[in-house]
Short mmCIF file of C-alpha atoms and ligand atoms in Angstrom, two decimals:
data_model
loop_
_atom_site.label_atom_id
_atom_site.label_comp_id
_atom_site.label_asym_id
_atom_site.label_seq_id
_atom_site.Cartn_x
_atom_site.Cartn_y
_atom_site.Cartn_z
CA MET R 1 -8.26 -7.65 -21.36
CA SER R 2 -10.37 -10.81 -20.11
CA SER R 3 -12.08 -10.34 -16.71
CA ARG R 4 -13.45 -13.99 -17.03
CA PRO R 5 -13.84 -15.29 -13.33
CA ILE R 6 -11.68 -18.12 -12.67
CA ALA R 7 -13.38 -21.47 -13.57
CA GLN R 8 -13.11 -23.38 -10.56
CA ALA R 9 -12.94 -20.06 -8.14
CA ARG R 10 -10.25 -21.97 -5.73
CA PHE R 11 -6.99 -21.89 -5.14
CA PRO R 12 -6.22 -25.36 -3.77
CA HIS R 13 -3.27 -25.86 -1.31
CA VAL R 14 -0.20 -27.57 -2.35
CA ALA R 15 1.63 -27.52 0.75
CA THR R 16 5.54 -26.95 0.31
CA ALA R 17 7.87 -29.95 0.62
CA ASN R 18 10.25 -27.86 2.99
CA PRO R 19 8.23 -25.71 5.61
CA THR R 20 10.40 -23.35 7.78
CA PRO R 21 10.90 -25.09 11.07
CA ALA R 22 8.58 -23.84 13.63
CA ALA R 23 11.46 -22.64 15.79
CA GLN R 24 13.14 -20.83 13.03
CA ARG R 25 9.69 -19.35 11.96
CA ASP R 26 9.29 -18.03 15.56
CA GLY R 27 12.80 -16.55 15.67
CA LEU R 28 11.74 -14.90 12.21
CA LEU R 29 8.46 -13.50 13.91
CA ALA R 30 10.09 -11.85 16.92
CA ASP R 31 11.68 -9.20 14.95
CA PRO R 32 10.66 -9.36 11.23
CA GLY R 33 11.35 -5.85 10.44
CA PHE R 34 9.66 -4.73 7.41
CA GLY R 35 9.49 -6.48 4.12
CA ARG R 36 12.52 -8.95 4.47
CA VAL R 37 10.90 -12.21 5.91
CA PHE R 38 8.43 -14.16 3.67
CA THR R 39 6.27 -16.92 4.35
CA ASP R 40 6.32 -20.54 2.90
CA HIS R 41 3.81 -20.08 0.12
CA VAL R 42 2.48 -17.72 -2.63
CA ALA R 43 -0.93 -17.78 -4.19
CA THR R 44 -0.52 -17.75 -7.95
CA ALA R 45 -2.69 -17.79 -11.13
CA THR R 46 -1.60 -17.84 -14.78
CA TRP R 47 -3.52 -15.66 -17.45
CA THR R 48 -3.15 -16.04 -21.19
CA ALA R 49 -5.06 -14.42 -23.83
CA GLY R 50 -6.56 -17.54 -25.00
CA GLU R 51 -7.48 -19.28 -21.80
CA GLY R 52 -7.95 -16.25 -19.50
CA TRP R 53 -7.11 -17.21 -15.67
CA HIS R 54 -6.20 -20.59 -15.07
CA ASP R 55 -3.82 -22.79 -13.05
CA THR R 56 -4.77 -21.32 -9.76
CA ALA R 57 -3.00 -22.54 -6.44
CA VAL R 58 -1.19 -21.80 -3.20
CA ARG R 59 2.01 -23.50 -3.60
CA ALA R 60 5.73 -23.38 -2.22
CA ALA R 61 7.36 -19.84 -2.48
CA GLU R 62 9.92 -20.48 -5.01
CA PRO R 63 12.07 -18.27 -7.33
CA LEU R 64 10.37 -17.25 -10.38
CA THR R 65 11.41 -18.64 -14.13
CA LEU R 66 11.24 -15.73 -16.58
CA HIS R 67 12.38 -15.57 -20.02
CA PRO R 68 14.87 -12.97 -20.38
CA ALA R 69 12.62 -11.18 -22.94
CA ALA R 70 9.73 -11.22 -20.47
CA ALA R 71 7.78 -8.07 -21.12
CA VAL R 72 7.77 -6.95 -17.42
CA LEU R 73 11.47 -6.67 -17.63
CA HIS R 74 11.44 -4.50 -20.33
CA TYR R 75 8.39 -2.30 -20.30
CA ALA R 76 7.53 -2.46 -16.70
CA GLN R 77 3.96 -4.00 -17.36
CA GLU R 78 3.61 -4.72 -13.59
CA ILE R 79 0.89 -3.67 -10.68
CA PHE R 80 0.62 -4.55 -7.09
CA GLU R 81 -1.23 -4.17 -4.16
CA GLY R 82 -0.52 -3.97 -0.07
CA LEU R 83 -2.75 -5.17 2.55
CA LYS R 84 -2.43 -6.80 5.97
CA ALA R 85 -3.92 -9.78 7.87
CA TYR R 86 -4.09 -9.11 11.66
CA ARG R 87 -4.02 -11.51 14.31
CA GLN R 88 -7.38 -10.88 16.33
CA PRO R 89 -7.93 -11.25 20.28
CA ASP R 90 -9.51 -14.80 20.19
CA GLY R 91 -6.49 -16.03 17.86
CA SER R 92 -8.25 -15.78 14.61
CA VAL R 93 -7.25 -13.58 11.77
CA ALA R 94 -8.82 -10.93 9.72
CA LEU R 95 -8.16 -8.74 6.72
CA PHE R 96 -8.91 -5.10 6.51
CA ARG R 97 -11.11 -3.89 3.81
CA PRO R 98 -9.70 -6.28 0.94
CA ASP R 99 -12.53 -5.33 -1.31
CA LEU R 100 -11.01 -2.15 -1.48
CA ASN R 101 -7.73 -3.33 -2.42
CA ALA R 102 -9.29 -5.67 -5.02
CA ALA R 103 -11.12 -2.89 -6.77
CA ARG R 104 -7.72 -0.67 -6.96
CA PHE R 105 -6.11 -3.59 -8.40
CA ALA R 106 -8.48 -3.99 -10.92
CA HIS R 107 -8.29 -0.14 -11.71
CA SER R 108 -4.36 -0.60 -11.77
CA ALA R 109 -4.91 -3.38 -14.21
CA ARG R 110 -6.97 -1.36 -16.56
CA ARG R 111 -4.41 1.30 -16.66
CA LEU R 112 -1.26 -0.79 -17.18
CA ALA R 113 -3.30 -2.81 -19.96
CA LEU R 114 -2.92 -5.97 -17.98
CA PRO R 115 -5.80 -8.49 -17.40
CA VAL R 116 -8.25 -7.81 -14.58
CA LEU R 117 -8.52 -10.46 -11.74
CA PRO R 118 -12.02 -10.55 -10.91
CA ALA R 119 -12.35 -8.94 -7.23
CA GLU R 120 -13.85 -12.22 -5.60
CA SER R 121 -10.72 -14.21 -7.09
CA PHE R 122 -8.25 -11.53 -5.52
CA VAL R 123 -9.98 -11.91 -2.08
CA GLU R 124 -9.95 -15.57 -2.30
CA ALA R 125 -6.36 -15.86 -3.30
CA VAL R 126 -5.38 -13.69 -0.35
CA THR R 127 -7.48 -15.71 2.07
CA ALA R 128 -6.23 -18.93 0.91
CA LEU R 129 -2.70 -17.78 1.35
CA VAL R 130 -3.44 -16.53 4.79
CA ARG R 131 -5.05 -19.79 5.61
CA ALA R 132 -2.22 -21.91 4.48
CA ASP R 133 0.31 -19.85 6.25
CA GLU R 134 -1.64 -18.89 9.28
CA ALA R 135 1.35 -19.64 11.50
CA TRP R 136 3.16 -16.92 10.20
CA VAL R 137 0.69 -14.30 11.28
CA PRO R 138 2.53 -12.53 14.21
CA GLU R 139 1.03 -11.18 17.36
CA PRO R 140 0.34 -7.51 17.65
CA PRO R 141 1.46 -4.82 16.88
CA ALA R 142 3.15 -6.71 13.96
CA SER R 143 0.96 -8.38 11.28
CA LEU R 144 1.15 -10.26 7.86
CA TYR R 145 1.94 -7.79 5.03
CA LEU R 146 0.42 -9.15 1.75
CA ARG R 147 1.77 -8.30 -1.69
CA PRO R 148 -0.50 -9.24 -4.42
CA PHE R 149 0.89 -8.55 -7.87
CA THR R 150 0.30 -9.21 -11.55
CA VAL R 151 3.49 -9.14 -14.20
CA ALA R 152 3.59 -9.41 -17.76
CA THR R 153 5.27 -12.70 -18.55
CA GLU R 154 5.21 -12.75 -22.43
CA ALA R 155 8.50 -13.18 -24.07
CA PHE R 156 8.06 -10.67 -26.66
CA LEU R 157 10.05 -7.54 -27.35
CA GLY R 158 7.36 -5.66 -29.44
CA VAL R 159 5.59 -2.88 -27.63
CA ARG R 160 2.08 -3.90 -26.79
CA PRO R 161 -0.05 -5.48 -23.92
CA ALA R 162 1.36 -8.91 -23.18
CA GLU R 163 -0.72 -11.85 -23.78
CA GLU R 164 0.67 -13.80 -20.92
CA ALA R 165 0.57 -12.88 -17.25
CA ARG R 166 0.99 -14.10 -13.94
CA PHE R 167 -0.70 -13.33 -10.81
CA LEU R 168 1.14 -13.95 -7.28
CA VAL R 169 0.54 -13.01 -3.77
CA THR R 170 3.46 -13.29 -1.44
CA ALA R 171 3.30 -12.79 2.41
CA SER R 172 5.75 -10.94 4.81
CA PRO R 173 5.31 -10.84 8.47
CA ALA R 174 6.15 -7.14 9.02
CA GLY R 175 6.71 -4.57 12.02
CA PRO R 176 6.70 -0.69 11.59
CA LEU R 177 7.71 0.59 8.09
CA PHE R 178 9.43 3.42 9.96
CA ALA R 179 10.93 1.65 12.92
CA GLY R 180 12.32 3.81 15.83
CA ARG R 181 10.55 6.73 14.15
CA GLU R 182 7.39 6.64 16.23
CA ALA R 183 8.11 10.10 17.43
CA GLY R 184 7.30 11.39 13.97
CA VAL R 185 8.97 11.54 10.36
CA THR R 186 10.43 14.57 8.29
CA LEU R 187 9.66 15.12 4.68
CA TRP R 188 11.75 16.62 1.88
CA ILE R 189 9.64 18.55 -0.39
CA SER R 190 10.57 17.74 -3.88
CA ASP R 191 10.39 20.86 -5.90
CA THR R 192 11.97 19.49 -8.92
CA LEU R 193 11.41 15.90 -9.38
CA SER R 194 7.59 14.78 -9.85
CA ARG R 195 5.92 11.50 -9.26
CA ALA R 196 2.88 11.87 -11.65
CA ALA R 197 1.43 14.08 -14.26
CA PRO R 198 -2.28 14.24 -15.35
CA GLY R 199 -3.20 11.35 -17.48
CA GLY R 200 -0.56 9.64 -15.98
CA THR R 201 -0.26 6.31 -13.90
CA GLY R 202 -0.23 8.29 -10.41
CA ASP R 203 -3.58 6.95 -9.35
CA ALA R 204 -2.56 3.15 -10.34
CA LYS R 205 -0.59 1.35 -7.98
CA CYS R 206 2.31 -0.03 -10.54
CA GLY R 207 6.07 -0.60 -9.66
CA GLY R 208 6.86 2.14 -12.38
CA ASN R 209 5.64 5.00 -9.88
CA TYR R 210 7.91 3.77 -7.46
CA ALA R 211 10.80 3.35 -9.36
CA ALA R 212 10.29 6.88 -10.52
CA GLY R 213 10.12 7.98 -6.90
CA LEU R 214 13.55 6.60 -5.79
CA ALA R 215 15.85 9.31 -6.86
CA ALA R 216 13.62 11.89 -4.72
CA GLN R 217 13.84 9.58 -2.11
CA ALA R 218 17.37 9.51 -2.25
CA LEU R 219 17.58 13.02 -2.26
CA ALA R 220 15.29 13.27 0.91
CA LYS R 221 17.92 10.89 2.49
CA GLU R 222 20.67 13.26 1.56
CA HIS R 223 18.81 16.01 3.43
CA ALA R 224 18.24 13.77 6.51
CA CYS R 225 14.48 13.30 5.80
CA ASP R 226 12.78 9.99 5.99
CA GLN R 227 10.60 10.37 2.76
CA VAL R 228 9.85 12.77 0.03
CA LEU R 229 6.58 14.92 -0.35
CA PHE R 230 5.92 15.31 -4.00
CA LEU R 231 4.42 18.42 -5.58
CA ASP R 232 2.16 18.50 -8.75
CA ALA R 233 4.25 18.03 -11.93
CA ARG R 234 2.90 21.30 -13.80
CA GLU R 235 3.53 24.03 -11.14
CA HIS R 236 5.44 22.18 -8.60
CA ARG R 237 3.31 23.94 -6.00
CA TRP R 238 0.38 21.47 -5.18
CA LEU R 239 0.88 18.88 -2.59
CA GLU R 240 0.53 15.26 -4.06
CA GLU R 241 1.58 12.44 -1.85
CA SER R 242 4.64 11.17 -0.27
CA GLY R 243 6.67 8.34 -1.55
CA THR R 244 4.83 5.49 -0.15
CA MET R 245 1.87 7.32 1.73
CA ASN R 246 -0.88 9.80 1.56
CA VAL R 247 -0.55 13.19 3.37
CA LEU R 248 -3.34 14.68 5.59
CA LEU R 249 -3.40 18.08 7.59
CA VAL R 250 -5.37 18.86 10.73
CA THR R 251 -6.32 22.59 10.93
CA ALA R 252 -6.95 24.52 14.22
CA ASP R 253 -10.67 24.98 13.01
CA GLY R 254 -11.53 21.10 12.88
CA GLU R 255 -10.67 19.94 9.48
CA LEU R 256 -8.99 17.18 8.24
CA VAL R 257 -7.73 18.04 4.68
CA THR R 258 -6.07 16.21 2.16
CA PRO R 259 -5.40 16.49 -1.80
CA PRO R 260 -8.03 15.29 -3.95
CA LEU R 261 -7.76 12.04 -6.08
CA GLY R 262 -6.64 12.41 -9.59
CA THR R 263 -2.64 11.74 -9.63
CA ILE R 264 -2.43 10.32 -6.49
CA LEU R 265 -3.00 6.69 -5.01
CA ASP R 266 -6.61 6.19 -3.60
CA GLY R 267 -5.18 4.84 -0.11
CA VAL R 268 -7.30 2.46 1.77
CA THR R 269 -6.01 3.94 4.94
CA ARG R 270 -6.50 7.51 3.81
CA ARG R 271 -9.99 6.60 2.94
CA SER R 272 -10.71 4.93 6.18
CA VAL R 273 -9.26 7.84 8.03
CA LEU R 274 -11.55 10.35 6.27
CA GLU R 275 -14.45 8.15 7.46
CA LEU R 276 -13.38 8.12 10.90
CA ALA R 277 -12.74 11.84 11.14
CA ALA R 278 -16.26 12.92 12.18
CA GLY R 279 -15.85 10.74 15.35
CA HIS R 280 -12.69 12.80 16.22
CA GLY R 281 -14.65 16.32 15.87
CA LEU R 282 -12.93 16.65 12.28
CA THR R 283 -14.55 17.40 8.91
CA ALA R 284 -12.96 15.71 6.10
CA VAL R 285 -12.27 17.94 3.26
CA GLU R 286 -10.46 16.91 -0.04
CA ARG R 287 -9.07 20.04 -1.83
CA PRO R 288 -5.86 21.22 -3.46
CA ILE R 289 -3.27 22.38 -0.86
CA SER R 290 -0.48 24.61 -1.76
CA VAL R 291 3.09 24.46 -0.46
CA GLU R 292 2.70 28.11 0.51
CA GLU R 293 -0.68 27.15 2.42
CA LEU R 294 1.48 24.41 4.28
CA ARG R 295 4.31 26.58 5.20
CA ALA R 296 2.24 29.44 6.24
CA GLY R 297 -0.35 27.21 8.23
CA CYS R 298 2.66 25.50 10.06
CA ALA R 299 4.13 28.84 10.82
CA ASP R 300 0.94 30.66 12.21
CA GLY R 301 -0.47 27.47 14.01
CA SER R 302 -3.55 27.17 11.64
CA ILE R 303 -2.14 23.87 10.80
CA THR R 304 -1.78 21.93 13.90
CA GLU R 305 -1.00 18.55 12.73
CA VAL R 306 0.07 16.56 9.79
CA PHE R 307 0.30 12.66 9.29
CA ALA R 308 0.90 10.17 6.49
CA THR R 309 -1.31 6.99 5.85
CA GLY R 310 -0.57 3.78 4.11
CA THR R 311 -0.96 0.21 4.67
CA ALA R 312 2.73 -0.23 5.56
CA ALA R 313 2.99 3.15 7.18
CA VAL R 314 -0.51 2.87 9.15
CA ILE R 315 -0.48 6.55 10.40
CA SER R 316 2.86 8.15 10.64
CA PRO R 317 3.06 11.52 12.15
CA ILE R 318 4.82 14.10 10.05
CA VAL R 319 6.66 16.64 12.65
CA ALA R 320 8.69 18.55 10.01
CA PHE R 321 9.41 19.32 6.36
CA ARG R 322 12.52 20.40 4.69
CA SER R 323 13.23 21.79 1.57
CA THR R 324 15.48 24.11 -0.84
CA ALA R 325 13.23 27.22 0.81
CA GLY R 326 14.04 26.19 4.27
CA ASP R 327 12.81 23.98 7.14
CA VAL R 328 9.13 23.96 8.81
CA VAL R 329 8.23 22.29 11.81
CA VAL R 330 4.69 21.00 12.62
CA GLY R 331 3.16 22.25 15.82
CA ASP R 332 5.73 21.66 18.48
CA GLY R 333 7.41 18.96 16.64
CA THR R 334 6.00 16.04 18.12
CA PRO R 335 2.99 13.78 17.15
CA GLY R 336 -0.33 15.58 17.20
CA GLU R 337 -3.15 14.67 19.61
CA ARG R 338 -5.72 13.82 16.76
CA THR R 339 -3.11 11.77 14.98
CA LEU R 340 -2.51 9.59 17.67
CA ALA R 341 -6.13 9.25 18.61
CA LEU R 342 -6.82 8.42 14.97
CA HIS R 343 -4.00 6.02 14.90
CA ALA R 344 -5.16 4.04 18.07
CA GLU R 345 -8.90 3.75 16.67
CA LEU R 346 -7.55 2.35 13.41
CA LEU R 347 -5.25 -0.36 15.10
CA ASP R 348 -8.17 -1.12 17.52
CA ILE R 349 -10.46 -1.64 14.64
CA GLN R 350 -7.88 -3.74 12.55
CA PHE R 351 -6.83 -5.90 15.63
CA GLY R 352 -10.32 -6.44 16.50
CA ARG R 353 -10.23 -4.67 19.73
CA VAL R 354 -13.42 -2.92 19.30
CA PRO R 355 -16.63 -4.08 17.41
CA ASP R 356 -16.56 -3.83 13.77
CA THR R 357 -19.40 -1.37 13.35
CA ARG R 358 -18.68 -0.53 9.57
CA GLY R 359 -17.96 -4.13 8.32
CA TRP R 360 -14.17 -3.34 7.71
CA ARG R 361 -13.00 -6.80 8.86
CA LEU R 362 -12.99 -9.94 7.01
CA SER R 363 -12.38 -13.07 8.83
CA VAL R 364 -10.06 -15.47 7.06
C1 LIG D 1 1.81 -0.09 1.01
O1 LIG D 1 1.60 0.68 2.08
O2 LIG D 1 1.06 -1.36 1.14
C2 LIG D 1 2.83 0.21 0.17
O3 LIG D 1 2.57 -0.12 -1.06
C3 LIG D 1 3.70 0.99 0.52
C4 LIG D 1 5.16 0.02 0.17
C5 LIG D 1 5.51 0.50 -1.15
C6 LIG D 1 5.98 0.10 1.20
#
């Protein structure tokens, strides 16, 4: 796989001939929901085994043309990322820790045998798109969700790493992932369907992981839950992650505990919250957590709060779990104090309402 930097490390802006009229755009920005409104442009680059990365640009967002034999359509050779651009109090726009997304994207590319896009090109593509579609960045509390992805485009039905791929970034003004669920979400503990196994793709951000989680998510819905909580594939005993989020527990003795990396996604929000923990009087601990510990801890009060993290989900309080073994309520069934404080601090950093003492914001 070539990781040669893009020759002219630039994404020149070729403006769309059909921009969305401002009044229509403002109407869409008033209530964007999550993942259903898209901006006028995409950032894009093409990769071939012979030429490496080339043909970089920010251009009109149009439907893709793919040969029916394109490898991604058959073997799911695909990776993606999720990050956001936030409107700042002075009207400027900032990204949150895009270097971490760039590094994870490279990790996912290696695991899925796709070409690695150099980190500086990743950040440049995202930045160039946000600049081109700056008018689409909503006012807080909404933000502009960015979805970089690489797909194997080579038309070839033999099974091997594709020799042609395309990188794109699409942008979507976004409100909350769990609209109307600010009072907390309920998770279905999946004791049969697994998300990932050791040596698999659980720590890569690839579409296949999410496709494999959909049946469990449907099961969660059948049980009136908002999302699923996956357990490990070997013993169906150890907490892993939720369908689209990492999971963290607050204990009565002041720990912020979360499952270790390995088969779960190395979430940017997860990592940021672990780094903020000390400021909230919490000791961050990454260790295996069994479902028995979760149940017993919620029942006897040694686990006081549970929440989930993700770029889309931000910090979502988890107020209850359901499973074939019965229901469990966390604390008094409302969002916990530490959860709300971490949520407020994270948003203050992302939206530029407090000084960026850690260098987490990148001005666009
Ligand atoms: C994100 O939080 O960025 C994700 O990728 C979750 C998404 C699948 C909604």
